[in-house]
GROMACS .gro file of C-alpha atoms in nm:
model
  259
    1MET     CA    1  16.077  11.127  -8.477
    2ALA     CA    2  15.956  11.239  -8.819
    3TYR     CA    3  15.800  11.547  -8.966
    4GLY     CA    4  15.424  11.541  -8.921
    5VAL     CA    5  15.426  11.265  -8.658
    6PRO     CA    6  15.344  11.401  -8.310
    7PRO     CA    7  15.579  11.262  -8.046
    8HIS     CA    8  15.285  11.159  -7.824
    9GLU     CA    9  15.185  10.903  -8.089
   10LEU     CA   10  15.511  10.717  -8.042
   11ASN     CA   11  15.466  10.412  -7.824
   12GLY     CA   12  15.139  10.541  -7.681
   13GLY     CA   13  15.297  10.860  -7.553
   14GLU     CA   14  15.555  10.686  -7.334
   15VAL     CA   15  15.853  10.805  -7.538
   16PRO     CA   16  15.992  11.150  -7.455
   17GLU     CA   17  15.983  11.413  -7.728
   18VAL     CA   18  16.214  11.329  -8.017
   19PRO     CA   19  16.332  11.600  -8.259
   20PRO     CA   20  16.212  11.573  -8.621
   21CYS     CA   21  16.446  11.396  -8.864
   22ASP     CA   22  16.479  11.348  -9.237
   23VAL     CA   23  16.541  10.974  -9.252
   24ILE     CA   24  16.495  10.669  -9.029
   25VAL     CA   25  16.705  10.360  -9.096
   26GLY     CA   26  16.810  10.036  -8.933
   27PRO     CA   27  16.695   9.681  -8.855
   28GLY     CA   28  16.411   9.572  -8.630
   29ASN     CA   29  16.116   9.340  -8.578
   30LYS     CA   30  15.765   9.364  -8.721
   31TRP     CA   31  15.682   9.654  -8.489
   32VAL     CA   32  15.975   9.855  -8.626
   33THR     CA   33  15.861   9.776  -8.980
   34ALA     CA   34  15.506   9.885  -8.895
   35ALA     CA   35  15.634  10.210  -8.748
   36LYS     CA   36  15.844  10.277  -9.058
   37SER     CA   37  15.544  10.220  -9.282
   38ILE     CA   38  15.351  10.485  -9.086
   39VAL     CA   39  15.616  10.757  -9.105
   40ASN     CA   40  15.724  10.678  -9.463
   41GLY     CA   41  15.647  10.987  -9.666
   42TYR     CA   42  15.679  11.221  -9.370
   43CYS     CA   43  16.045  11.128  -9.374
   44GLY     CA   44  16.264  10.886  -9.564
   45ILE     CA   45  16.322  10.524  -9.465
   46ASP     CA   46  16.571  10.267  -9.586
   47MET     CA   47  16.321   9.986  -9.653
   48LEU     CA   48  16.033   9.782  -9.512
   49ALA     CA   49  16.222   9.465  -9.426
   50GLY     CA   50  16.125   9.126  -9.290
   51PRO     CA   51  16.064   8.847  -9.218
   52SER     CA   52  16.428   8.742  -9.219
   53GLU     CA   53  16.544   8.470  -9.458
   54VAL     CA   54  16.844   8.265  -9.568
   55LEU     CA   55  16.893   8.054  -9.879
   56VAL     CA   56  17.177   7.806  -9.896
   57ILE     CA   57  17.292   7.675 -10.235
   58CYS     CA   58  17.491   7.357 -10.183
   59ASP     CA   59  17.600   7.043 -10.362
   60GLY     CA   60  17.693   6.695 -10.245
   61THR     CA   61  18.031   6.815 -10.116
   62ALA     CA   62  17.879   7.047  -9.856
   63ASP     CA   63  17.909   6.975  -9.485
   64ALA     CA   64  17.551   6.889  -9.389
   65GLU     CA   65  17.614   6.966  -9.023
   66VAL     CA   66  17.731   7.320  -9.107
   67VAL     CA   67  17.445   7.379  -9.351
   68ALA     CA   68  17.195   7.267  -9.085
   69ALA     CA   69  17.348   7.501  -8.829
   70ASP     CA   70  17.317   7.796  -9.068
   71LEU     CA   71  16.953   7.716  -9.144
   72ILE     CA   72  16.872   7.697  -8.773
   73ALA     CA   73  17.056   8.022  -8.704
   74GLN     CA   74  16.812   8.197  -8.937
   75ALA     CA   75  16.507   8.007  -8.812
   76GLU     CA   76  16.557   8.118  -8.451
   77HIS     CA   77  16.505   8.483  -8.554
   78ASP     CA   78  16.128   8.468  -8.573
   79VAL     CA   79  15.844   8.221  -8.614
   80VAL     CA   80  15.788   8.360  -8.964
   81ALA     CA   81  16.155   8.347  -9.068
   82ARG     CA   82  16.240   8.126  -9.366
   83ALA     CA   83  16.536   7.890  -9.410
   84ILE     CA   84  16.568   7.752  -9.763
   85LEU     CA   85  16.798   7.485  -9.902
   86VAL     CA   86  16.854   7.465 -10.280
   87THR     CA   87  17.071   7.184 -10.415
   88ASP     CA   88  17.143   6.969 -10.718
   89ASP     CA   89  17.206   6.666 -10.493
   90ALA     CA   90  16.900   6.497 -10.346
   91GLY     CA   91  17.109   6.297 -10.101
   92ILE     CA   92  17.225   6.596  -9.901
   93VAL     CA   93  16.869   6.701  -9.820
   94GLY     CA   94  16.818   6.401  -9.596
   95ARG     CA   95  17.154   6.448  -9.428
   96VAL     CA   96  17.082   6.815  -9.360
   97ASN     CA   97  16.735   6.735  -9.227
   98GLY     CA   98  16.886   6.483  -8.987
   99HIS     CA   99  17.127   6.739  -8.848
  100VAL     CA  100  16.855   7.002  -8.828
  101SER     CA  101  16.639   6.772  -8.615
  102SER     CA  102  16.915   6.692  -8.369
  103GLN     CA  103  17.056   7.043  -8.350
  104VAL     CA  104  16.727   7.226  -8.307
  105ASP     CA  105  16.626   6.999  -8.021
  106SER     CA  106  16.940   7.102  -7.833
  107LEU     CA  107  16.860   7.474  -7.848
  108PRO     CA  108  16.750   7.645  -7.526
  109GLU     CA  109  16.407   7.800  -7.498
  110PRO     CA  110  16.256   8.015  -7.636
  111ASN     CA  111  16.495   7.972  -7.931
  112ARG     CA  112  16.397   7.607  -7.981
  113SER     CA  113  16.024   7.674  -8.011
  114THR     CA  114  16.080   7.975  -8.237
  115ALA     CA  115  16.311   7.783  -8.470
  116LYS     CA  116  16.080   7.481  -8.488
  117GLU     CA  117  15.787   7.700  -8.582
  118ALA     CA  118  15.990   7.876  -8.852
  119LEU     CA  119  16.116   7.547  -8.991
  120LYS     CA  120  15.755   7.439  -9.055
  121GLN     CA  121  15.738   7.691  -9.338
  122SER     CA  122  16.096   7.643  -9.454
  123PHE     CA  123  16.174   7.408  -9.741
  124SER     CA  124  16.428   7.240  -9.968
  125VAL     CA  125  16.440   7.243 -10.347
  126VAL     CA  126  16.618   6.971 -10.546
  127CYS     CA  127  16.722   7.095 -10.890
  128GLY     CA  128  16.846   6.920 -11.200
  129SER     CA  129  17.157   7.136 -11.227
  130MET     CA  130  17.349   7.409 -11.052
  131ASP     CA  131  17.226   7.654 -11.317
  132GLU     CA  132  16.871   7.578 -11.202
  133CYS     CA  133  16.974   7.634 -10.841
  134VAL     CA  134  17.103   7.978 -10.932
  135ALA     CA  135  16.789   8.059 -11.131
  136ILE     CA  136  16.567   7.975 -10.832
  137SER     CA  137  16.785   8.178 -10.599
  138ASP     CA  138  16.774   8.478 -10.831
  139LYS     CA  139  16.396   8.448 -10.849
  140LEU     CA  140  16.363   8.447 -10.469
  141ALA     CA  141  16.635   8.713 -10.420
  142PRO     CA  142  16.701   8.607 -10.060
  143GLU     CA  143  16.809   8.842  -9.785
  144HIS     CA  144  17.108   8.618  -9.707
  145LEU     CA  145  17.253   8.388  -9.973
  146GLU     CA  146  17.513   8.128  -9.880
  147VAL     CA  147  17.699   7.924 -10.141
  148GLN     CA  148  17.856   7.601 -10.014
  149THR     CA  149  17.970   7.405 -10.318
  150ALA     CA  150  18.292   7.257 -10.449
  151ASN     CA  151  18.332   7.560 -10.678
  152SER     CA  152  18.164   7.813 -10.452
  153GLN     CA  153  18.316   8.126 -10.607
  154GLU     CA  154  18.218   8.018 -10.957
  155VAL     CA  155  17.859   7.957 -10.845
  156ALA     CA  156  17.852   8.281 -10.648
  157ASP     CA  157  17.962   8.474 -10.957
  158MET     CA  158  17.655   8.338 -11.138
  159CYS     CA  159  17.415   8.482 -10.878
  160SER     CA  160  17.266   8.826 -10.933
  161ASN     CA  161  16.987   8.889 -10.680
  162TYR     CA  162  17.045   8.885 -10.304
  163GLY     CA  163  17.088   9.113 -10.005
  164GLY     CA  164  17.415   8.971  -9.875
  165LEU     CA  165  17.631   8.699 -10.031
  166PHE     CA  166  17.839   8.456  -9.824
  167VAL     CA  167  18.081   8.246 -10.029
  168GLY     CA  168  18.221   7.916  -9.905
  169THR     CA  169  18.180   7.697  -9.598
  170ASN     CA  170  18.392   7.924  -9.379
  171CYS     CA  171  18.179   8.231  -9.456
  172ALA     CA  172  17.875   8.199  -9.231
  173GLU     CA  173  17.594   8.453  -9.235
  174VAL     CA  174  17.638   8.499  -8.860
  175LEU     CA  175  17.991   8.629  -8.922
  176GLY     CA  176  17.841   8.897  -9.143
  177ASP     CA  177  17.603   8.985  -8.860
  178TYR     CA  178  17.862   9.020  -8.588
  179GLY     CA  179  18.220   8.995  -8.706
  180ALA     CA  180  18.320   9.070  -9.063
  181GLY     CA  181  18.147   9.404  -9.108
  182PRO     CA  182  17.901   9.382  -9.403
  183ASN     CA  183  17.574   9.557  -9.343
  184HIS     CA  184  17.307   9.380  -9.140
  185THR     CA  185  17.004   9.569  -9.280
  186LEU     CA  186  16.920   9.392  -9.605
  187PRO     CA  187  16.628   9.362  -9.849
  188THR     CA  188  16.383   9.075  -9.793
  189GLY     CA  189  16.081   8.925  -9.965
  190GLY     CA  190  16.230   8.937 -10.314
  191THR     CA  191  16.305   9.310 -10.305
  192GLY     CA  192  16.672   9.227 -10.361
  193ARG     CA  193  16.577   9.206 -10.730
  194TYR     CA  194  16.572   9.585 -10.745
  195THR     CA  195  16.737   9.728 -10.435
  196GLY     CA  196  17.028   9.672 -10.199
  197GLY     CA  197  17.096   9.693  -9.828
  198LEU     CA  198  17.143   9.996  -9.608
  199SER     CA  199  17.464  10.178  -9.699
  200VAL     CA  200  17.621  10.521  -9.712
  201PHE     CA  201  17.417  10.581 -10.029
  202ASN     CA  202  17.103  10.606  -9.815
  203PHE     CA  203  17.247  10.927  -9.675
  204LEU     CA  204  17.339  11.078 -10.010
  205ARG     CA  205  17.108  11.267 -10.247
  206ILE     CA  206  17.134  11.298 -10.623
  207ARG     CA  207  17.079  11.663 -10.708
  208THR     CA  208  17.085  11.784 -11.067
  209TRP     CA  209  17.145  12.129 -11.206
  210MET     CA  210  17.205  12.300 -11.541
  211ARG     CA  211  17.344  12.630 -11.671
  212ILE     CA  212  17.340  12.759 -12.028
  213ASP     CA  213  17.558  13.056 -12.114
  214ASP     CA  214  17.556  13.027 -12.493
  215GLY     CA  215  17.204  13.090 -12.622
  216GLU     CA  216  17.306  13.026 -12.980
  217ALA     CA  217  17.460  12.687 -12.912
  218CYS     CA  218  17.146  12.555 -12.741
  219GLN     CA  219  16.898  12.634 -13.020
  220ASP     CA  220  16.858  12.270 -13.128
  221MET     CA  221  16.756  12.186 -12.770
  222VAL     CA  222  16.517  12.483 -12.763
  223ASP     CA  223  16.352  12.373 -13.088
  224ASP     CA  224  16.320  12.014 -12.964
  225SER     CA  225  16.164  12.136 -12.639
  226ILE     CA  226  15.906  12.343 -12.829
  227ARG     CA  227  15.803  12.043 -13.037
  228MET     CA  228  15.794  11.801 -12.745
  229ALA     CA  229  15.589  12.040 -12.530
  230ARG     CA  230  15.325  12.083 -12.802
  231LEU     CA  231  15.311  11.708 -12.864
  232GLU     CA  232  15.226  11.670 -12.494
  233GLY     CA  233  14.969  11.949 -12.510
  234LEU     CA  234  15.165  12.178 -12.277
  235GLU     CA  235  15.142  12.508 -12.463
  236GLY     CA  236  15.279  12.710 -12.172
  237HIS     CA  237  15.593  12.497 -12.178
  238ALA     CA  238  15.627  12.547 -12.552
  239ARG     CA  239  15.599  12.924 -12.520
  240ALA     CA  240  15.854  12.933 -12.237
  241ALA     CA  241  16.097  12.762 -12.474
  242GLU     CA  242  15.998  12.994 -12.762
  243CYS     CA  243  16.100  13.293 -12.549
  244ARG     CA  244  16.454  13.160 -12.579
  245SER     CA  245  16.435  13.082 -12.949
  246LYS     CA  246  16.647  13.278 -13.198
  247THR     CA  247  16.435  13.165 -13.493
  248SER     CA  248  16.078  13.136 -13.369
  249THR     CA  249  15.847  13.414 -13.246
  250PRO     CA  250  15.666  13.320 -12.926
  251ALA     CA  251  15.302  13.231 -12.991
  252TYR     CA  252  15.168  13.496 -12.755
  253LYS     CA  253  15.349  13.764 -12.958
  254ARG     CA  254  15.212  13.625 -13.282
  255GLU     CA  255  14.861  13.630 -13.133
  256LYS     CA  256  14.899  14.000 -13.046
  257THR     CA  257  15.019  14.075 -13.399
  258ASP     CA  258  14.731  13.882 -13.552
  259SER     CA  259  14.476  14.070 -13.342
   0.00000   0.00000   0.00000
């Protein structure tokens, strides 16, 4: 499965031999995340994701029934999933909570028990303005961010940190999971502040190279490198640069002359 990881260690030896690979990516539960954490370093991984989360920014115009359904859809993932409501309208919190109670009770098992447990650690935040709603969302950097407001695109444009963004009442997170096509492996736990979801870029490498044909034209860079190397106490580096200098004699040659 990964360089340095014996196949017999996978799943207690019950998995047949898997060829080594360079990168392991994709979604999964806490066991998948634990496995990724073990092989990380032996091979590349996309991220250590989970628990799953959704944050809905809404105002008083939002459809409370729809918002409740989206919160429950996230809560049924796992008992440690988080469903968060952020709004500038205190009245909609009660309406959403009412729909959540009725809708979650109608779920089949084990979804109902899972969602109820997750909802115990989910919460709502009432803000003084939509700007404050956006600020809280950016601080949390949720895996899934839904915006259901009268001016949803305008609010969405204000948001900076998230895994996946779903704009407007018609754009449910579940459609991103199964229908519309955006990636389903997204950063969680605030990591959306510095990284994004799984994409083609996970399979690309940035490789740098340089070539210098004109030794005269690069002398300013050579001189700078000599100075910088000596400031860092790396004399060998400085002398390697001096070997390419047109104006400075390498120190090891000067030492031979002095002796």
